[in-house]
Amino acid sequence: MSLPTQFKLNTGAQIPAVGLGTWRSEPGEVRKAVSFALKNGYNHIDAAFLSTGLSDSFLELFPVKPDGTRSVDRSWDQSETWRQMEELYKAGKVKAIGVANWSIPYLEELKKKWTVVPAVNQVELHPFLPQHALKEWCDKHGILLEAYSPLGSEGLNDLQRLIWVFFGAPLMFDPAIQDIAKKNDVSPATVLISYHINRGTVVLPKSIKEGRIVSNSQVTSLSDEDMDVLNGLAAQGKAKRINTPLFGWDLGFDDWYKQ
Ligand SMILES: NC(=O)c1ccc[n+]([C@@H]2O[C@H](COP(=O)([O-])OP(=O)(O)OC[C@H]3O[C@@H](n4cnc5c(N)ncnc54)[C@H](OP(=O)(O)O)[C@@H]3O)[C@@H](O)[C@H]2O)c1
């Protein structure tokens, strides 16, 4: 079975199935990685936190306080931000609008006011955090999920990062994922990336290494049996959210930290 290289948005436009992640790449590194990726077949760059100068990119800014927590304006109604984004879309100034880190309770609230359904919802997604209920909700409403931290990210502190760099993120050395990799004669990273395309979601692996940027775009078709194993790992006690930035805000996911 050949896998899609693009998915259709609810606007009718196509979005490339694999995009390059850029979070925590150093400025010099990210320029090189993005330039290399664009020359090697990528035409989807996830540029949150950065200004790339690409006309198709969208700049997200999170003001951060000195203690590292996000500076959140609690008096602001997010549906007003969405209304303003809808205006941009309706005026033809942007091709599509979407959200990131939105859980079902928040989407249910937004749904009461939206006149444009978000095209995408970018969330942490991988076999340890498959978010089956959110996927079902978004599928039902025509919202495409985008998977961030698909490889298990980089670790949250210096020690984790050191271990991750030498041995790979925990997802990569999970025995079930390694078995599927061996069976399909591909790397664990390829299994983790391919999981999303086989599941019908966009995936955003980050790398600054040329070899990995190339190999991360080469996905493989996984059998129903392999997909069942990957989809079931979290329910077997391996559930794990890796990225819990200090938003200082309850994002409404069942496993989100309490304030
Ligand atoms: N909207 C949000 O709130 C949000 C939050 C988090 C992330 N994101 C987006 O999603 C992207 C991806 O998530 P992420 O950066 O957290 O983590 P990720 O893509 O899961 O993992 C990146 C780590 O995996 C390594 N890696 C990449 N390819 C590999 C391979 N083939 N084999 C072994 N290791 C490999 C990278 O190292 P090298 O670079 O050295 O290869 C890096 O250490 C981000 O970059 C960002 O664009 C969005």
Coordinates of N, CA, C and O in Angstrom, one line a residue, residues 14-156:
Q14 N -4.0 21.2 0.2 CA -3.2 20.0 0.6 C -2.1 20.4 1.5 O -1.5 21.5 1.3
I15 N -1.8 19.6 2.5 CA -0.7 19.9 3.4 C 0.3 18.7 3.4 O -0.2 17.5 3.4
P16 N 1.6 18.9 3.2 CA 2.6 17.8 3.2 C 2.5 17.0 4.5 O 2.4 17.5 5.6
A17 N 2.5 15.7 4.3 CA 2.3 14.8 5.5 C 3.5 14.8 6.5 O 3.3 14.7 7.7
V18 N 4.7 15.0 6.0 CA 5.8 15.2 6.9 C 6.4 16.6 6.8 O 6.6 17.1 5.7
G19 N 6.5 17.2 8.0 CA 7.1 18.6 8.0 C 8.3 18.5 8.9 O 8.4 17.7 9.8
L20 N 9.2 19.5 8.7 CA 10.4 19.5 9.6 C 10.2 20.3 10.9 O 9.7 21.5 10.8
G21 N 10.4 19.7 12.0 CA 10.3 20.4 13.3 C 11.6 21.2 13.5 O 12.7 20.9 13.0
T22 N 11.4 22.3 14.2 CA 12.6 23.2 14.4 C 12.8 23.6 15.8 O 13.7 24.4 16.1
W23 N 12.0 23.2 16.7 CA 12.1 23.6 18.1 C 13.4 23.3 18.7 O 13.9 22.2 18.6
R24 N 14.0 24.2 19.5 CA 15.2 24.0 20.2 C 16.4 23.8 19.3 O 17.5 23.5 19.8
S25 N 16.3 24.0 18.0 CA 17.5 24.1 17.1 C 18.1 25.5 17.3 O 17.3 26.5 17.4
E26 N 19.4 25.6 17.4 CA 20.0 26.9 17.6 C 19.8 27.7 16.3 O 19.7 27.1 15.2
P27 N 19.8 29.0 16.4 CA 19.5 29.8 15.2 C 20.4 29.5 14.0 O 19.9 29.3 12.9
G28 N 21.7 29.3 14.1 CA 22.6 29.0 13.0 C 22.2 27.6 12.5 O 22.2 27.4 11.3
E29 N 21.9 26.7 13.4 CA 21.6 25.3 13.0 C 20.3 25.2 12.3 O 20.2 24.5 11.3
V30 N 19.3 26.0 12.7 CA 18.0 25.9 12.1 C 18.0 26.4 10.7 O 17.4 25.8 9.8
R31 N 18.8 27.4 10.5 CA 18.9 28.0 9.1 C 19.5 26.9 8.2 O 18.9 26.7 7.1
K32 N 20.5 26.2 8.6 CA 21.1 25.2 7.8 C 20.2 24.0 7.6 O 20.0 23.5 6.5
A33 N 19.5 23.6 8.7 CA 18.6 22.5 8.6 C 17.4 22.8 7.7 O 17.1 22.0 6.8
V34 N 16.9 24.0 7.8 CA 15.7 24.3 7.0 C 16.1 24.4 5.5 O 15.5 23.9 4.6
S35 N 17.3 25.1 5.3 CA 17.8 25.2 3.9 C 18.0 23.8 3.3 O 17.6 23.6 2.2
F36 N 18.7 22.9 4.1 CA 18.9 21.6 3.6 C 17.6 20.9 3.3 O 17.5 20.2 2.2
A37 N 16.7 21.0 4.2 CA 15.4 20.3 4.1 C 14.7 20.8 2.8 O 14.1 19.9 2.0
L38 N 14.7 22.1 2.6 CA 13.9 22.6 1.4 C 14.6 22.1 0.1 O 13.9 21.9 -0.9
K39 N 15.9 21.9 0.1 CA 16.6 21.4 -1.1 C 16.4 19.9 -1.3 O 16.7 19.4 -2.3
N40 N 15.9 19.3 -0.2 CA 15.8 17.8 -0.3 C 14.4 17.3 -0.1 O 14.1 16.3 0.5
G41 N 13.5 18.1 -0.7 CA 12.1 17.6 -0.8 C 11.1 18.0 0.2 O 9.9 17.8 0.0
Y42 N 11.5 18.7 1.3 CA 10.5 19.1 2.3 C 9.9 20.4 1.7 O 10.6 21.3 1.2
N43 N 8.6 20.6 1.9 CA 8.0 21.9 1.7 C 7.0 22.2 2.8 O 6.0 22.9 2.6
H44 N 7.3 21.7 4.0 CA 6.5 21.9 5.1 C 7.5 22.1 6.3 O 8.2 21.1 6.7
I45 N 7.6 23.3 6.9 CA 8.5 23.6 8.0 C 7.6 24.1 9.1 O 6.8 25.0 9.0
D46 N 7.7 23.4 10.3 CA 7.0 23.9 11.5 C 7.9 25.0 12.2 O 8.9 24.7 12.8
A47 N 7.4 26.2 12.1 CA 8.3 27.3 12.5 C 7.9 28.0 13.7 O 8.2 29.2 13.9
A48 N 7.1 27.4 14.6 CA 6.7 28.0 15.8 C 7.9 28.5 16.6 O 8.9 27.8 16.6
F49 N 7.8 29.6 17.3 CA 8.9 30.2 18.0 C 9.9 30.9 17.2 O 10.8 31.6 17.7
L50 N 9.9 30.7 15.9 CA 11.0 31.3 15.0 C 10.4 32.1 14.0 O 9.3 31.9 13.5
S51 N 11.2 33.0 13.5 CA 10.8 33.8 12.3 C 11.7 33.3 11.2 O 12.9 33.5 11.2
T52 N 11.2 32.6 10.2 CA 12.0 32.1 9.2 C 12.1 32.9 7.9 O 12.9 32.7 7.0
G53 N 11.1 33.9 7.8 CA 11.1 34.7 6.6 C 10.4 34.0 5.5 O 10.2 34.5 4.4
L54 N 9.8 32.8 5.8 CA 9.1 32.1 4.7 C 7.7 32.7 4.7 O 7.0 32.9 5.7
S55 N 7.2 33.0 3.4 CA 5.9 33.6 3.3 C 4.8 32.8 3.8 O 3.7 33.3 4.2
D56 N 4.9 31.5 3.8 CA 3.9 30.6 4.3 C 3.9 30.3 5.7 O 3.1 29.5 6.2
S57 N 4.9 30.8 6.5 CA 5.0 30.4 7.9 C 4.1 31.4 8.7 O 3.7 32.4 8.4
F58 N 3.8 30.9 9.9 CA 3.0 31.6 10.9 C 3.8 31.8 12.1 O 4.3 30.8 12.6
L59 N 3.9 33.0 12.6 CA 4.7 33.2 13.8 C 3.9 33.1 15.1 O 2.9 33.8 15.2
E60 N 4.3 32.2 16.0 CA 3.7 32.1 17.3 C 4.6 32.7 18.3 O 5.8 32.4 18.3
L61 N 4.1 33.5 19.2 CA 4.9 34.0 20.2 C 4.3 33.7 21.6 O 3.2 33.8 21.8
F62 N 5.2 33.2 22.5 CA 4.8 32.9 23.9 C 5.6 33.8 24.8 O 6.8 33.5 25.0
P63 N 5.1 34.9 25.3 CA 5.9 35.7 26.2 C 6.3 34.8 27.5 O 5.5 34.1 28.0
V64 N 7.6 34.9 27.9 CA 8.0 34.1 29.0 C 8.5 35.0 30.1 O 9.2 35.9 29.9
K65 N 8.2 34.6 31.4 CA 8.6 35.4 32.5 C 10.0 34.9 32.9 O 10.5 33.9 32.5
P66 N 10.7 35.7 33.8 CA 12.1 35.3 34.1 C 12.2 34.0 34.7 O 13.3 33.3 34.6
D67 N 11.2 33.4 35.4 CA 11.3 32.1 36.0 C 11.0 31.0 35.0 O 10.9 29.8 35.4
G68 N 10.8 31.3 33.8 CA 10.6 30.3 32.7 C 9.1 30.0 32.5 O 8.8 29.3 31.5
T69 N 8.2 30.5 33.4 CA 6.8 30.2 33.1 C 6.3 31.1 32.0 O 6.9 32.2 31.8
R70 N 5.2 30.7 31.3 CA 4.7 31.5 30.3 C 3.9 32.7 30.9 O 3.2 32.5 31.9
S71 N 4.0 33.8 30.3 CA 3.2 35.0 30.8 C 1.8 35.0 30.1 O 1.7 35.3 28.9
V72 N 0.8 34.5 30.9 CA -0.5 34.3 30.3 C -1.4 35.4 30.8 O -1.5 35.7 32.0
D73 N -2.1 36.0 29.8 CA -3.1 37.0 30.1 C -4.4 36.3 30.4 O -5.2 35.9 29.5
R74 N -4.7 36.1 31.7 CA -5.9 35.3 32.1 C -7.2 36.0 31.8 O -8.3 35.4 31.9
S75 N -7.2 37.3 31.6 CA -8.5 38.0 31.3 C -8.9 37.9 29.9 O -10.0 38.2 29.5
W76 N -8.0 37.4 29.0 CA -8.3 37.4 27.6 C -9.1 36.2 27.2 O -8.9 35.1 27.6
D77 N -10.1 36.4 26.3 CA -10.9 35.3 25.8 C -10.3 34.8 24.5 O -10.3 35.5 23.5
Q78 N -9.9 33.5 24.6 CA -9.2 32.9 23.4 C -10.1 32.9 22.2 O -9.6 32.9 21.0
S79 N -11.5 32.8 22.4 CA -12.4 32.8 21.2 C -12.3 34.1 20.5 O -12.6 34.2 19.3
E80 N -11.8 35.2 21.2 CA -11.7 36.5 20.5 C -10.4 36.4 19.5 O -10.5 36.9 18.4
T81 N -9.4 35.7 20.0 CA -8.2 35.5 19.1 C -8.7 34.7 17.9 O -8.3 35.0 16.8
W82 N -9.5 33.7 18.2 CA -9.9 32.9 17.0 C -10.8 33.7 16.1 O -10.6 33.6 14.8
R83 N -11.6 34.6 16.6 CA -12.4 35.4 15.7 C -11.5 36.3 14.9 O -11.8 36.5 13.7
Q84 N -10.5 36.8 15.5 CA -9.6 37.7 14.7 C -8.8 36.9 13.6 O -8.6 37.3 12.5
M85 N -8.5 35.6 14.0 CA -7.8 34.7 12.9 C -8.8 34.4 11.8 O -8.5 34.4 10.7
E86 N -10.1 34.2 12.2 CA -11.1 34.0 11.2 C -11.2 35.2 10.2 O -11.4 35.0 9.0
E87 N -11.1 36.4 10.7 CA -11.1 37.6 9.9 C -10.0 37.5 8.8 O -10.2 37.9 7.7
L88 N -8.8 37.2 9.3 CA -7.6 37.1 8.4 C -7.9 36.1 7.3 O -7.6 36.3 6.1
Y89 N -8.5 34.9 7.7 CA -8.8 33.9 6.8 C -9.8 34.3 5.7 O -9.6 34.2 4.5
K90 N -10.9 35.0 6.3 CA -12.0 35.4 5.4 C -11.5 36.5 4.4 O -12.0 36.6 3.3
A91 N -10.5 37.3 4.9 CA -10.0 38.3 4.0 C -9.0 37.8 3.0 O -8.4 38.6 2.2
G92 N -8.7 36.5 3.1 CA -7.8 35.9 2.1 C -6.3 36.2 2.5 O -5.4 35.9 1.6
K93 N -6.1 36.7 3.7 CA -4.7 37.0 4.0 C -3.9 35.7 4.5 O -2.6 35.8 4.5
V94 N -4.6 34.7 4.9 CA -3.9 33.4 5.2 C -4.7 32.3 4.5 O -5.9 32.5 4.3
K95 N -4.0 31.2 4.2 CA -4.7 30.1 3.5 C -5.5 29.2 4.4 O -6.4 28.5 4.0
A96 N -5.0 29.1 5.6 CA -5.7 28.2 6.6 C -5.4 28.7 8.0 O -4.3 29.3 8.2
I97 N -6.3 28.4 9.0 CA -6.0 28.7 10.3 C -6.2 27.5 11.2 O -7.0 26.6 10.9
G98 N -5.4 27.4 12.2 CA -5.5 26.2 13.1 C -5.1 26.5 14.5 O -4.8 27.7 14.8
V99 N -5.1 25.5 15.4 CA -4.8 25.6 16.8 C -3.7 24.7 17.2 O -3.4 23.7 16.4
A100 N -3.1 24.9 18.4 CA -2.1 23.9 18.9 C -2.4 23.7 20.4 O -2.8 24.7 21.1
N101 N -2.2 22.5 20.8 CA -2.4 22.1 22.2 C -3.9 22.3 22.7 O -4.1 22.7 23.8
W102 N -4.8 22.0 21.8 CA -6.2 22.2 22.2 C -6.8 20.8 22.5 O -6.8 19.9 21.7
S103 N -7.3 20.7 23.7 CA -8.0 19.5 24.2 C -9.5 19.5 23.8 O -10.0 20.6 23.4
I104 N -10.2 18.4 24.0 CA -11.6 18.3 23.7 C -12.4 19.4 24.4 O -13.2 20.1 23.8
P105 N -12.2 19.5 25.8 CA -13.1 20.5 26.4 C -12.9 22.0 25.8 O -13.9 22.7 25.7
Y106 N -11.7 22.3 25.5 CA -11.4 23.6 24.9 C -12.0 23.7 23.5 O -12.6 24.8 23.1
L107 N -11.9 22.6 22.7 CA -12.5 22.7 21.4 C -14.0 22.7 21.4 O -14.6 23.4 20.6
E108 N -14.6 22.1 22.4 CA -16.1 22.1 22.6 C -16.5 23.6 22.8 O -17.5 24.0 22.3
E109 N -15.7 24.3 23.7 CA -16.0 25.7 23.9 C -15.9 26.5 22.7 O -16.8 27.4 22.4
L110 N -14.8 26.3 22.0 CA -14.6 27.1 20.8 C -15.6 26.9 19.7 O -16.1 27.8 19.0
K111 N -16.1 25.6 19.7 CA -17.1 25.2 18.7 C -18.4 26.0 18.8 O -19.1 26.3 17.8
K112 N -18.7 26.5 20.1 CA -19.9 27.3 20.3 C -19.8 28.6 19.5 O -20.8 29.2 19.2
K113 N -18.6 29.1 19.2 CA -18.5 30.4 18.6 C -17.8 30.4 17.2 O -17.9 31.4 16.5
W114 N -17.1 29.3 16.8 CA -16.4 29.3 15.6 C -17.3 29.5 14.4 O -18.4 28.9 14.4
T115 N -16.9 30.2 13.4 CA -17.6 30.3 12.1 C -16.7 29.6 11.1 O -17.1 29.4 9.9
V116 N -15.4 29.4 11.4 CA -14.5 28.7 10.6 C -13.9 27.6 11.5 O -13.4 27.8 12.6
V117 N -14.0 26.3 11.0 CA -13.5 25.2 11.8 C -12.0 25.2 11.6 O -11.5 25.3 10.5
P118 N -11.3 25.0 12.8 CA -9.8 25.0 12.6 C -9.4 23.9 11.6 O -10.0 22.8 11.6
A119 N -8.4 24.2 10.8 CA -7.9 23.2 9.8 C -7.1 22.2 10.5 O -7.1 21.0 10.1
V120 N -6.3 22.6 11.5 CA -5.4 21.6 12.1 C -5.4 21.9 13.6 O -5.7 22.9 14.1
N121 N -5.0 20.8 14.4 CA -4.7 20.9 15.8 C -3.4 20.2 16.0 O -3.3 19.0 15.8
Q122 N -2.4 21.0 16.4 CA -1.0 20.4 16.6 C -0.9 20.0 18.1 O -1.0 20.9 19.0
V123 N -0.6 18.8 18.3 CA -0.5 18.3 19.7 C 0.6 17.3 19.8 O 1.0 16.7 18.8
E124 N 1.0 17.0 21.1 CA 2.0 15.9 21.3 C 1.3 14.6 21.0 O 0.2 14.3 21.5
L125 N 1.9 13.8 20.1 CA 1.3 12.6 19.6 C 2.3 11.5 19.3 O 3.3 11.8 18.6
H126 N 2.2 10.3 19.9 CA 3.1 9.2 19.6 C 2.5 8.0 20.2 O 1.5 8.1 20.9
P127 N 3.1 6.8 20.1 CA 2.4 5.6 20.6 C 2.3 5.6 22.1 O 1.4 5.0 22.7
F128 N 3.1 6.4 22.9 CA 2.9 6.5 24.3 C 1.8 7.6 24.7 O 1.4 7.7 25.8
L129 N 1.4 8.4 23.7 CA 0.4 9.4 23.9 C -0.5 9.5 22.6 O -0.4 10.5 21.9
P130 N -1.2 8.4 22.3 CA -2.0 8.4 21.0 C -3.2 9.3 21.0 O -3.7 9.6 19.9
Q131 N -3.7 9.7 22.1 CA -4.8 10.6 22.2 C -6.0 10.1 21.3 O -6.5 10.9 20.4
H132 N -6.4 8.9 21.5 CA -7.4 8.3 20.6 C -8.7 9.1 20.6 O -9.4 9.3 19.6
A133 N -9.2 9.6 21.8 CA -10.4 10.3 21.9 C -10.3 11.6 21.1 O -11.3 12.1 20.4
L134 N -9.2 12.3 21.3 CA -9.0 13.6 20.6 C -9.0 13.4 19.1 O -9.6 14.1 18.3
K135 N -8.3 12.3 18.7 CA -8.3 12.0 17.2 C -9.7 11.8 16.7 O -10.1 12.3 15.6
E136 N -10.5 11.0 17.4 CA -11.8 10.7 17.0 C -12.7 12.0 16.9 O -13.4 12.2 15.9
W137 N -12.5 12.9 17.9 CA -13.3 14.2 17.9 C -12.8 15.0 16.7 O -13.7 15.6 16.0
C138 N -11.5 15.1 16.5 CA -11.0 16.0 15.4 C -11.4 15.4 14.1 O -11.8 16.1 13.2
D139 N -11.4 14.0 13.9 CA -11.8 13.4 12.7 C -13.3 13.8 12.4 O -13.6 14.1 11.3
K140 N -14.1 13.7 13.4 CA -15.5 13.9 13.3 C -15.8 15.4 12.8 O -16.7 15.6 12.1
H141 N -14.9 16.3 13.3 CA -15.1 17.7 12.9 C -14.3 18.2 11.7 O -14.2 19.4 11.4
G142 N -13.6 17.2 11.1 CA -12.8 17.6 9.9 C -11.5 18.4 10.3 O -11.0 19.2 9.5
I143 N -11.0 18.2 11.5 CA -9.7 18.9 11.9 C -8.6 17.9 11.8 O -8.7 16.8 12.4
L144 N -7.5 18.2 11.1 CA -6.4 17.3 10.9 C -5.5 17.5 12.1 O -5.1 18.6 12.4
L145 N -5.1 16.3 12.7 CA -4.1 16.4 13.8 C -2.7 16.5 13.2 O -2.4 15.8 12.2
E146 N -1.8 17.2 13.9 CA -0.4 17.3 13.6 C 0.3 16.8 14.8 O 0.1 17.3 15.9
A147 N 1.3 15.8 14.6 CA 2.0 15.2 15.7 C 3.3 15.9 16.0 O 4.2 15.9 15.2
Y148 N 3.3 16.5 17.2 CA 4.7 17.0 17.6 C 5.3 16.1 18.6 O 4.7 15.2 19.2
S149 N 6.6 16.2 18.7 CA 7.5 15.3 19.5 C 7.2 13.9 19.2 O 7.1 13.0 20.1
P150 N 7.2 13.5 17.9 CA 6.9 12.2 17.5 C 8.0 11.2 17.8 O 7.7 10.0 17.9
L151 N 9.2 11.7 18.1 CA 10.3 10.8 18.4 C 10.6 10.7 19.8 O 11.6 10.1 20.3
G152 N 9.9 11.5 20.6 CA 10.1 11.5 22.1 C 10.9 12.8 22.5 O 11.3 12.8 23.6
S153 N 11.0 13.7 21.6 CA 11.6 15.0 21.9 C 13.1 14.9 22.3 O 13.7 13.9 22.0
E154 N 13.5 15.9 23.1 CA 15.0 15.9 23.4 C 15.3 15.8 24.9 O 16.4 16.0 25.4
G155 N 14.3 15.5 25.7 CA 14.5 15.5 27.2 C 14.3 16.9 27.8 O 14.5 17.9 27.1
L156 N 13.8 16.9 29.0 CA 13.4 18.2 29.6 C 14.5 18.9 30.4 O 14.4 20.0 30.7

